PDB file of C-alpha atoms in Angstrom:
ATOM      1  CA  MET A   1     234.267 -69.842  77.302  1.00 65.00           C
ATOM      2  CA  PRO A   2     233.338 -66.375  77.047  1.00 76.00           C
ATOM      3  CA  ARG A   3     235.569 -63.390  79.167  1.00 86.00           C
ATOM      4  CA  PRO A   4     234.442 -62.445  82.031  1.00 93.00           C
ATOM      5  CA  GLY A   5     232.306 -60.709  82.144  1.00 94.00           C
ATOM      6  CA  LEU A   6     229.666 -58.162  83.733  1.00 97.00           C
ATOM      7  CA  VAL A   7     227.164 -56.336  81.529  1.00 97.00           C
ATOM      8  CA  ILE A   8     225.215 -54.330  83.191  1.00 97.00           C
ATOM      9  CA  GLY A   9     221.594 -53.166  81.475  1.00 96.00           C
ATOM     10  CA  LEU A  10     219.833 -49.201  82.356  1.00 95.00           C
ATOM     11  CA  GLY A  11     216.312 -48.150  81.821  1.00 91.00           C
ATOM     12  CA  GLY A  12     214.144 -50.159  78.387  1.00 88.00           C
ATOM     13  CA  THR A  13     216.722 -49.557  75.914  1.00 91.00           C
ATOM     14  CA  GLY A  14     219.530 -51.626  78.495  1.00 92.00           C
ATOM     15  CA  GLN A  15     217.260 -54.947  79.247  1.00 91.00           C
ATOM     16  CA  TRP A  16     215.931 -55.637  75.538  1.00 90.00           C
ATOM     17  CA  VAL A  17     219.319 -55.893  74.618  1.00 93.00           C
ATOM     18  CA  LEU A  18     220.853 -57.560  77.879  1.00 93.00           C
ATOM     19  CA  THR A  19     217.645 -59.986  76.582  1.00 92.00           C
ATOM     20  CA  TRP A  20     218.690 -60.447  73.367  1.00 92.00           C
ATOM     21  CA  LEU A  21     222.367 -61.198  74.306  1.00 93.00           C
ATOM     22  CA  LYS A  22     220.670 -63.604  76.880  1.00 93.00           C
ATOM     23  CA  ARG A  23     219.435 -65.294  73.955  1.00 92.00           C
ATOM     24  CA  ASP A  24     222.130 -65.681  72.221  1.00 92.00           C
ATOM     25  CA  LEU A  25     224.869 -66.831  75.061  1.00 93.00           C
ATOM     26  CA  LEU A  26     222.380 -69.793  76.069  1.00 92.00           C
ATOM     27  CA  LEU A  27     221.746 -70.125  72.057  1.00 91.00           C
ATOM     28  CA  SER A  28     225.712 -70.962  72.017  1.00 91.00           C
ATOM     29  CA  ASN A  29     226.070 -72.974  75.632  1.00 91.00           C
ATOM     30  CA  ASN A  30     223.546 -76.353  75.230  1.00 90.00           C
ATOM     31  CA  GLY A  31     220.863 -73.651  76.737  1.00 90.00           C
ATOM     32  CA  LYS A  32     223.508 -72.789  79.929  1.00 91.00           C
ATOM     33  CA  MET A  33     224.277 -69.261  80.880  1.00 92.00           C
ATOM     34  CA  PRO A  34     228.561 -69.150  80.929  1.00 92.00           C
ATOM     35  CA  GLU A  35     229.572 -69.050  84.163  1.00 91.00           C
ATOM     36  CA  THR A  36     231.680 -66.991  83.766  1.00 93.00           C
ATOM     37  CA  VAL A  37     229.200 -63.932  82.688  1.00 94.00           C
ATOM     38  CA  ARG A  38     226.110 -62.186  84.829  1.00 95.00           C
ATOM     39  CA  LEU A  39     223.945 -59.930  83.277  1.00 96.00           C
ATOM     40  CA  LEU A  40     221.941 -57.714  85.289  1.00 96.00           C
ATOM     41  CA  GLU A  41     219.144 -54.770  84.679  1.00 95.00           C
ATOM     42  CA  ILE A  42     218.634 -51.733  86.341  1.00 94.00           C
ATOM     43  CA  ASP A  43     215.612 -49.910  85.939  1.00 92.00           C
ATOM     44  CA  THR A  44     213.107 -48.333  88.213  1.00 88.00           C
ATOM     45  CA  GLN A  45     210.485 -49.694  87.086  1.00 81.00           C
ATOM     46  CA  THR A  46     208.036 -52.472  88.323  1.00 76.00           C
ATOM     47  CA  ARG A  47     209.397 -55.803  86.010  1.00 63.00           C
ATOM     48  CA  LEU A  48     206.572 -56.769  84.126  1.00 55.00           C
ATOM     49  CA  GLU A  49     205.104 -60.842  83.617  1.00 40.00           C
ATOM     50  CA  ALA A  50     206.552 -63.136  80.702  1.00 42.00           C
ATOM     51  CA  GLY A  51     204.452 -62.152  78.192  1.00 45.00           C
ATOM     52  CA  ALA A  52     201.739 -58.839  80.074  1.00 44.00           C
ATOM     53  CA  THR A  53     201.137 -55.158  77.804  1.00 47.00           C
ATOM     54  CA  ARG A  54     201.034 -51.777  79.725  1.00 48.00           C
ATOM     55  CA  ILE A  55     199.428 -48.347  78.795  1.00 42.00           C
ATOM     56  CA  VAL A  56     202.208 -45.807  78.567  1.00 50.00           C
ATOM     57  CA  ASN A  57     201.694 -42.364  77.153  1.00 51.00           C
ATOM     58  CA  GLY A  58     199.242 -43.178  75.901  1.00 52.00           C
ATOM     59  CA  ARG A  59     200.647 -47.093  73.877  1.00 55.00           C
ATOM     60  CA  GLU A  60     201.788 -50.170  74.471  1.00 55.00           C
ATOM     61  CA  GLU A  61     204.365 -51.499  76.224  1.00 59.00           C
ATOM     62  CA  LYS A  62     205.259 -55.113  75.957  1.00 57.00           C
ATOM     63  CA  LEU A  63     208.182 -57.185  77.881  1.00 60.00           C
ATOM     64  CA  ALA A  64     211.447 -57.233  76.759  1.00 66.00           C
ATOM     65  CA  GLU A  65     211.272 -61.041  75.565  1.00 64.00           C
ATOM     66  CA  VAL A  66     213.212 -62.838  72.684  1.00 69.00           C
ATOM     67  CA  GLY A  67     212.733 -66.291  71.918  1.00 66.00           C
ATOM     68  CA  GLY A  68     210.102 -67.378  74.729  1.00 77.00           C
ATOM     69  CA  VAL A  69     214.281 -65.292  76.612  1.00 83.00           C
ATOM     70  CA  SER A  70     213.778 -62.737  79.415  1.00 84.00           C
ATOM     71  CA  LEU A  71     215.408 -61.254  82.334  1.00 87.00           C
ATOM     72  CA  ASP A  72     214.715 -63.374  85.536  1.00 88.00           C
ATOM     73  CA  LYS A  73     214.378 -61.766  88.984  1.00 87.00           C
ATOM     74  CA  SER A  74     218.227 -62.679  90.074  1.00 89.00           C
ATOM     75  CA  GLU A  75     218.720 -60.362  86.903  1.00 93.00           C
ATOM     76  CA  PHE A  76     216.327 -57.957  87.644  1.00 92.00           C
ATOM     77  CA  VAL A  77     217.087 -54.424  89.768  1.00 93.00           C
ATOM     78  CA  TYR A  78     214.522 -52.760  90.523  1.00 91.00           C
ATOM     79  CA  VAL A  79     215.354 -49.547  91.936  1.00 91.00           C
ATOM     80  CA  GLY A  80     211.535 -47.084  91.865  1.00 88.00           C
ATOM     81  CA  GLY A  81     209.177 -46.359  94.958  1.00 91.00           C
ATOM     82  CA  ASN A  82     208.255 -42.695  95.827  1.00 93.00           C
ATOM     83  CA  SER A  83     211.248 -39.423  95.513  1.00 95.00           C
ATOM     84  CA  LEU A  84     208.290 -36.844  97.157  1.00 95.00           C
ATOM     85  CA  PRO A  85     209.338 -37.261 101.136  1.00 96.00           C
ATOM     86  CA  ILE A  86     212.967 -36.679  99.776  1.00 96.00           C
ATOM     87  CA  ALA A  87     211.918 -33.467  97.880  1.00 96.00           C
ATOM     88  CA  GLU A  88     209.699 -32.791 100.590  1.00 96.00           C
ATOM     89  CA  ALA A  89     212.154 -33.557 103.146  1.00 96.00           C
ATOM     90  CA  ILE A  90     215.466 -31.069 100.869  1.00 96.00           C
ATOM     91  CA  ARG A  91     213.033 -28.155 100.874  1.00 95.00           C
ATOM     92  CA  SER A  92     211.907 -27.825 103.859  1.00 95.00           C
ATOM     93  CA  SER A  93     215.101 -28.410 105.884  1.00 93.00           C
ATOM     94  CA  GLU A  94     218.323 -27.257 105.043  1.00 90.00           C
ATOM     95  CA  LYS A  95     220.387 -29.972 106.392  1.00 90.00           C
ATOM     96  CA  GLU A  96     218.671 -32.899 104.720  1.00 92.00           C
ATOM     97  CA  TYR A  97     219.765 -34.953 102.375  1.00 94.00           C
ATOM     98  CA  ARG A  98     222.624 -33.059 101.912  1.00 93.00           C
ATOM     99  CA  GLN A  99     224.305 -34.788  99.738  1.00 94.00           C
ATOM    100  CA  ILE A 100     221.270 -34.768  97.975  1.00 95.00           C
ATOM    101  CA  ARG A 101     220.678 -30.972  97.687  1.00 94.00           C
ATOM    102  CA  GLN A 102     223.973 -30.225  95.393  1.00 92.00           C
ATOM    103  CA  TRP A 103     222.617 -31.270  92.623  1.00 94.00           C
ATOM    104  CA  TYR A 104     219.322 -32.335  92.250  1.00 95.00           C
ATOM    105  CA  HIS A 105     217.213 -29.179  92.119  1.00 95.00           C
ATOM    106  CA  TYR A 106     213.574 -29.639  94.229  1.00 94.00           C
ATOM    107  CA  ASP A 107     212.035 -26.062  94.264  1.00 94.00           C
ATOM    108  CA  LYS A 108     212.400 -26.806  90.050  1.00 95.00           C
ATOM    109  CA  TRP A 109     210.990 -30.067  90.379  1.00 95.00           C
ATOM    110  CA  LEU A 110     208.035 -29.043  93.178  1.00 96.00           C
ATOM    111  CA  THR A 111     207.089 -26.678  91.618  1.00 96.00           C
ATOM    112  CA  THR A 112     206.342 -28.051  87.619  1.00 95.00           C
ATOM    113  CA  GLN A 113     206.110 -31.861  88.358  1.00 94.00           C
ATOM    114  CA  ALA A 114     202.575 -32.931  90.195  1.00 93.00           C
ATOM    115  CA  PRO A 115     203.128 -35.635  93.036  1.00 93.00           C
ATOM    116  CA  ALA A 116     202.224 -38.725  91.345  1.00 91.00           C
ATOM    117  CA  ASN A 117     205.572 -37.987  89.051  1.00 91.00           C
ATOM    118  CA  PHE A 118     208.263 -38.333  91.641  1.00 93.00           C
ATOM    119  CA  ILE A 119     206.055 -41.836  92.252  1.00 92.00           C
ATOM    120  CA  LEU A 120     209.506 -43.596  89.383  1.00 88.00           C
ATOM    121  CA  ASP A 121     208.317 -46.733  89.076  1.00 82.00           C
ATOM    122  CA  ASP A 122     207.275 -46.074  85.739  1.00 74.00           C
ATOM    123  CA  GLY A 123     210.148 -44.619  84.377  1.00 75.00           C
ATOM    124  CA  ALA A 124     211.689 -41.417  85.178  1.00 74.00           C
ATOM    125  CA  GLY A 125     209.670 -39.066  82.701  1.00 76.00           C
ATOM    126  CA  ARG A 126     212.037 -38.761  80.582  1.00 86.00           C
ATOM    127  CA  LEU A 127     213.769 -36.475  83.481  1.00 90.00           C
ATOM    128  CA  ARG A 128     217.670 -36.694  84.031  1.00 92.00           C
ATOM    129  CA  GLN A 129     217.731 -35.874  87.739  1.00 93.00           C
ATOM    130  CA  PHE A 130     214.428 -38.152  88.431  1.00 93.00           C
ATOM    131  CA  GLY A 131     216.501 -40.976  86.885  1.00 92.00           C
ATOM    132  CA  ARG A 132     219.907 -40.166  89.398  1.00 94.00           C
ATOM    133  CA  MET A 133     217.739 -39.589  92.386  1.00 95.00           C
ATOM    134  CA  ALA A 134     216.832 -43.434  91.697  1.00 94.00           C
ATOM    135  CA  VAL A 135     220.756 -44.258  92.876  1.00 95.00           C
ATOM    136  CA  PHE A 136     220.455 -42.037  95.751  1.00 96.00           C
ATOM    137  CA  LYS A 137     217.688 -42.972  97.082  1.00 95.00           C
ATOM    138  CA  ASP A 138     218.080 -47.012  96.966  1.00 95.00           C
ATOM    139  CA  ILE A 139     221.735 -45.967  98.671  1.00 96.00           C
ATOM    140  CA  LEU A 140     220.262 -44.701 101.035  1.00 93.00           C
ATOM    141  CA  GLY A 141     219.334 -47.575 101.903  1.00 87.00           C
ATOM    142  CA  GLY A 142     223.144 -49.306 103.032  1.00 90.00           C
ATOM    143  CA  ALA A 143     225.011 -51.618 101.962  1.00 85.00           C
ATOM    144  CA  ALA A 144     222.355 -53.875 103.647  1.00 86.00           C
ATOM    145  CA  GLY A 145     219.850 -52.617 102.222  1.00 91.00           C
ATOM    146  CA  SER A 146     220.737 -50.854  98.962  1.00 94.00           C
ATOM    147  CA  GLN A 147     219.179 -53.183  95.851  1.00 93.00           C
ATOM    148  CA  ILE A 148     222.390 -51.327  93.611  1.00 95.00           C
ATOM    149  CA  TRP A 149     224.745 -52.329  95.843  1.00 95.00           C
ATOM    150  CA  ARG A 150     223.672 -56.011  96.937  1.00 94.00           C
ATOM    151  CA  ALA A 151     223.451 -56.841  93.598  1.00 95.00           C
ATOM    152  CA  LEU A 152     226.491 -55.530  92.075  1.00 96.00           C
ATOM    153  CA  ARG A 153     228.963 -57.133  94.280  1.00 95.00           C
ATOM    154  CA  THR A 154     226.865 -60.423  94.460  1.00 94.00           C
ATOM    155  CA  ALA A 155     227.153 -60.048  90.403  1.00 95.00           C
ATOM    156  CA  LEU A 156     230.976 -59.218  90.938  1.00 95.00           C
ATOM    157  CA  ASN A 157     231.437 -61.922  93.564  1.00 92.00           C
ATOM    158  CA  THR A 158     230.431 -64.323  91.229  1.00 91.00           C
ATOM    159  CA  VAL A 159     232.778 -63.587  88.758  1.00 91.00           C
ATOM    160  CA  ARG A 160     235.126 -62.584  90.381  1.00 89.00           C
ATOM    161  CA  ASN A 161     237.109 -66.923  90.706  1.00 88.00           C
ATOM    162  CA  SER A 162     237.820 -66.439  86.146  1.00 88.00           C
ATOM    163  CA  THR A 163     239.808 -63.043  86.017  1.00 89.00           C
ATOM    164  CA  ASN A 164     243.328 -61.993  86.637  1.00 87.00           C
ATOM    165  CA  GLU A 165     245.685 -59.933  85.385  1.00 86.00           C
ATOM    166  CA  GLN A 166     245.443 -61.752  81.971  1.00 88.00           C
ATOM    167  CA  ARG A 167     242.620 -62.591  81.723  1.00 91.00           C
ATOM    168  CA  ARG A 168     240.536 -59.546  83.026  1.00 93.00           C
ATOM    169  CA  LEU A 169     236.579 -58.757  83.907  1.00 95.00           C
ATOM    170  CA  GLU A 170     234.982 -57.262  81.043  1.00 95.00           C
ATOM    171  CA  ILE A 171     232.473 -54.509  83.591  1.00 97.00           C
ATOM    172  CA  ILE A 172     230.013 -53.203  80.228  1.00 97.00           C
ATOM    173  CA  LEU A 173     227.320 -51.140  80.898  1.00 97.00           C
ATOM    174  CA  VAL A 174     224.449 -50.599  77.945  1.00 97.00           C
ATOM    175  CA  GLY A 175     221.500 -47.867  78.064  1.00 95.00           C
ATOM    176  CA  SER A 176     220.775 -44.862  76.330  1.00 94.00           C
ATOM    177  CA  PHE A 177     220.923 -41.614  76.141  1.00 95.00           C
ATOM    178  CA  ALA A 178     217.654 -40.620  75.447  1.00 92.00           C
ATOM    179  CA  GLY A 179     214.613 -41.413  77.457  1.00 88.00           C
ATOM    180  CA  GLY A 180     215.798 -39.639  81.587  1.00 88.00           C
ATOM    181  CA  THR A 181     216.166 -43.377  82.927  1.00 90.00           C
ATOM    182  CA  GLY A 182     219.330 -44.855  81.261  1.00 91.00           C
ATOM    183  CA  SER A 183     221.218 -40.787  81.062  1.00 93.00           C
ATOM    184  CA  GLY A 184     220.210 -40.361  84.759  1.00 93.00           C
ATOM    185  CA  LEU A 185     222.245 -43.842  86.341  1.00 94.00           C
ATOM    186  CA  PHE A 186     224.425 -44.485  83.768  1.00 95.00           C
ATOM    187  CA  ILE A 187     228.022 -41.730  85.630  1.00 95.00           C
ATOM    188  CA  ASP A 188     226.835 -42.711  89.802  1.00 96.00           C
ATOM    189  CA  VAL A 189     226.776 -47.124  88.257  1.00 97.00           C
ATOM    190  CA  ALA A 190     229.984 -47.220  85.962  1.00 96.00           C
ATOM    191  CA  LEU A 191     231.612 -45.487  89.327  1.00 95.00           C
ATOM    192  CA  ILE A 192     230.337 -47.487  91.865  1.00 96.00           C
ATOM    193  CA  ALA A 193     230.712 -50.694  89.309  1.00 96.00           C
ATOM    194  CA  ARG A 194     234.481 -49.325  88.845  1.00 95.00           C
ATOM    195  CA  PHE A 195     234.698 -48.684  93.206  1.00 95.00           C
ATOM    196  CA  LEU A 196     233.293 -52.765  94.245  1.00 96.00           C
ATOM    197  CA  ALA A 197     235.829 -54.006  91.881  1.00 95.00           C
ATOM    198  CA  GLN A 198     238.795 -51.758  92.624  1.00 94.00           C
ATOM    199  CA  LYS A 199     237.639 -52.864  96.468  1.00 93.00           C
ATOM    200  CA  PHE A 200     237.336 -56.278  95.317  1.00 93.00           C
ATOM    201  CA  ASN A 201     241.271 -55.759  94.107  1.00 94.00           C
ATOM    202  CA  ILE A 202     239.125 -58.124  90.288  1.00 95.00           C
ATOM    203  CA  HIS A 203     241.957 -57.134  87.197  1.00 94.00           C
ATOM    204  CA  HIS A 204     238.888 -54.795  84.531  1.00 95.00           C
ATOM    205  CA  VAL A 205     237.740 -53.217  82.043  1.00 95.00           C
ATOM    206  CA  LEU A 206     234.133 -50.327  82.243  1.00 95.00           C
ATOM    207  CA  ARG A 207     233.333 -49.951  78.690  1.00 95.00           C
ATOM    208  CA  GLY A 208     230.367 -47.925  77.993  1.00 96.00           C
ATOM    209  CA  PHE A 209     227.635 -48.645  74.659  1.00 96.00           C
ATOM    210  CA  PHE A 210     225.168 -45.977  74.481  1.00 96.00           C
ATOM    211  CA  ALA A 211     221.686 -45.591  72.136  1.00 94.00           C
ATOM    212  CA  LEU A 212     221.506 -41.766  70.079  1.00 94.00           C
ATOM    213  CA  PRO A 213     218.598 -40.579  69.589  1.00 93.00           C
ATOM    214  CA  SER A 214     218.096 -41.261  65.346  1.00 92.00           C
ATOM    215  CA  VAL A 215     218.375 -45.069  67.131  1.00 91.00           C
ATOM    216  CA  PHE A 216     214.185 -44.885  68.113  1.00 90.00           C
ATOM    217  CA  THR A 217     213.545 -41.449  65.141  1.00 90.00           C
ATOM    218  CA  ASN A 218     214.733 -40.030  62.564  1.00 92.00           C
ATOM    219  CA  SER A 219     212.721 -37.086  63.971  1.00 92.00           C
ATOM    220  CA  PRO A 220     214.206 -36.602  67.584  1.00 91.00           C
ATOM    221  CA  ASP A 221     212.211 -33.142  69.817  1.00 92.00           C
ATOM    222  CA  THR A 222     214.668 -31.115  71.271  1.00 93.00           C
ATOM    223  CA  GLU A 223     214.450 -32.218  74.577  1.00 91.00           C
ATOM    224  CA  MET A 224     215.062 -35.566  73.283  1.00 92.00           C
ATOM    225  CA  LYS A 225     218.157 -33.998  71.866  1.00 94.00           C
ATOM    226  CA  ALA A 226     219.136 -32.141  75.186  1.00 93.00           C
ATOM    227  CA  ARG A 227     218.996 -35.614  76.749  1.00 93.00           C
ATOM    228  CA  SER A 228     221.752 -36.847  75.513  1.00 94.00           C
ATOM    229  CA  LEU A 229     223.508 -34.365  74.621  1.00 95.00           C
ATOM    230  CA  THR A 230     224.527 -33.340  78.445  1.00 94.00           C
ATOM    231  CA  ALA A 231     224.433 -37.354  79.050  1.00 95.00           C
ATOM    232  CA  TRP A 232     227.441 -37.129  76.831  1.00 94.00           C
ATOM    233  CA  ARG A 233     228.648 -34.347  78.029  1.00 93.00           C
ATOM    234  CA  GLU A 234     228.686 -35.633  82.037  1.00 92.00           C
ATOM    235  CA  LEU A 235     230.257 -38.581  79.786  1.00 92.00           C
ATOM    236  CA  ASN A 236     233.064 -36.248  78.561  1.00 90.00           C
ATOM    237  CA  ARG A 237     233.596 -34.584  81.893  1.00 86.00           C
ATOM    238  CA  PHE A 238     234.033 -38.050  84.206  1.00 85.00           C
ATOM    239  CA  MET A 239     236.757 -38.900  82.187  1.00 83.00           C
ATOM    240  CA  VAL A 240     238.906 -36.022  81.947  1.00 80.00           C
ATOM    241  CA  VAL A 241     240.134 -35.746  85.427  1.00 70.00           C
ATOM    242  CA  ASP A 242     243.392 -35.053  86.888  1.00 73.00           C
ATOM    243  CA  THR A 243     245.866 -32.726  88.882  1.00 74.00           C
ATOM    244  CA  ASP A 244     244.316 -29.643  86.649  1.00 78.00           C
ATOM    245  CA  PHE A 245     240.771 -30.518  86.431  1.00 74.00           C
ATOM    246  CA  SER A 246     240.467 -32.037  90.051  1.00 76.00           C
ATOM    247  CA  MET A 247     236.004 -33.192  91.124  1.00 79.00           C
ATOM    248  CA  PRO A 248     234.957 -33.580  93.871  1.00 80.00           C
ATOM    249  CA  ALA A 249     233.508 -36.660  96.369  1.00 87.00           C
ATOM    250  CA  ILE A 250     230.705 -38.452  95.437  1.00 92.00           C
ATOM    251  CA  GLU A 251     228.433 -38.755  98.347  1.00 93.00           C
ATOM    252  CA  TYR A 252     225.534 -41.035  97.881  1.00 95.00           C
ATOM    253  CA  ILE A 253     225.215 -41.615 102.426  1.00 94.00           C
ATOM    254  CA  GLU A 254     226.419 -37.988 103.797  1.00 91.00           C
ATOM    255  CA  ASN A 255     229.464 -38.663 106.158  1.00 89.00           C
ATOM    256  CA  ASP A 256     229.885 -41.948 105.350  1.00 91.00           C
ATOM    257  CA  PRO A 257     233.458 -43.322 104.085  1.00 90.00           C
ATOM    258  CA  GLU A 258     232.271 -46.690 103.014  1.00 91.00           C
ATOM    259  CA  PHE A 259     229.696 -44.574 100.583  1.00 94.00           C
ATOM    260  CA  ARG A 260     232.116 -41.932  98.893  1.00 93.00           C
ATOM    261  CA  ILE A 261     233.780 -42.842  95.890  1.00 91.00           C
ATOM    262  CA  HIS A 262     236.279 -39.691  94.801  1.00 84.00           C
TER     263      HIS A 262
END
């Protein structure tokens, strides 16, 4: 029987990895998913129907499907939608969304990006802050309205009974640093997953596997390299936290301790 695991895919790369993993798990478990393993894909894009194709940036993209296997509705978390109203609200008032204002370059994006680019349903537009905005936008709905919060909580509760101090739950994040979605989501999703696991007293270990530009091309452009460098730099920064390198709490909903992570 597989070890207890929650494998979280981020963006397009995460969806492909989870689909291959699901196929292998089904093949090795008589066509059924192991009860000790949960797969969860978090993406700003709307889920495609099986066999469907679409055109993105001038090229055709297909649904992640391997040997007739694809992720089902319970394994897919959509966090897209229109982020333009939030950006405009932040610009119009210093009191609006102050927990987002402190990191979101709203004035730059409103000046340089077309309104359609704030709609995240076709991805984060290779902008890491748009990927992160999807997390904050989703969690504004609170415990009942947040797709991410509910999905992680449900997944953790599903596998918690198969864990103990000697048999820890493996929480694994998989994605890419080369684009805008995975590289914008990964820190927050990791922190939230760990926060909820600790809240539920689940013995766990948190790991991450992230693709770099050379996975996709032999000649990555400057922007792709920059996204990967900044994501990796943030990862290193978040892994070194002590009294000499303290960090402020992250607030997803202002003045709500339930959504504050130290």
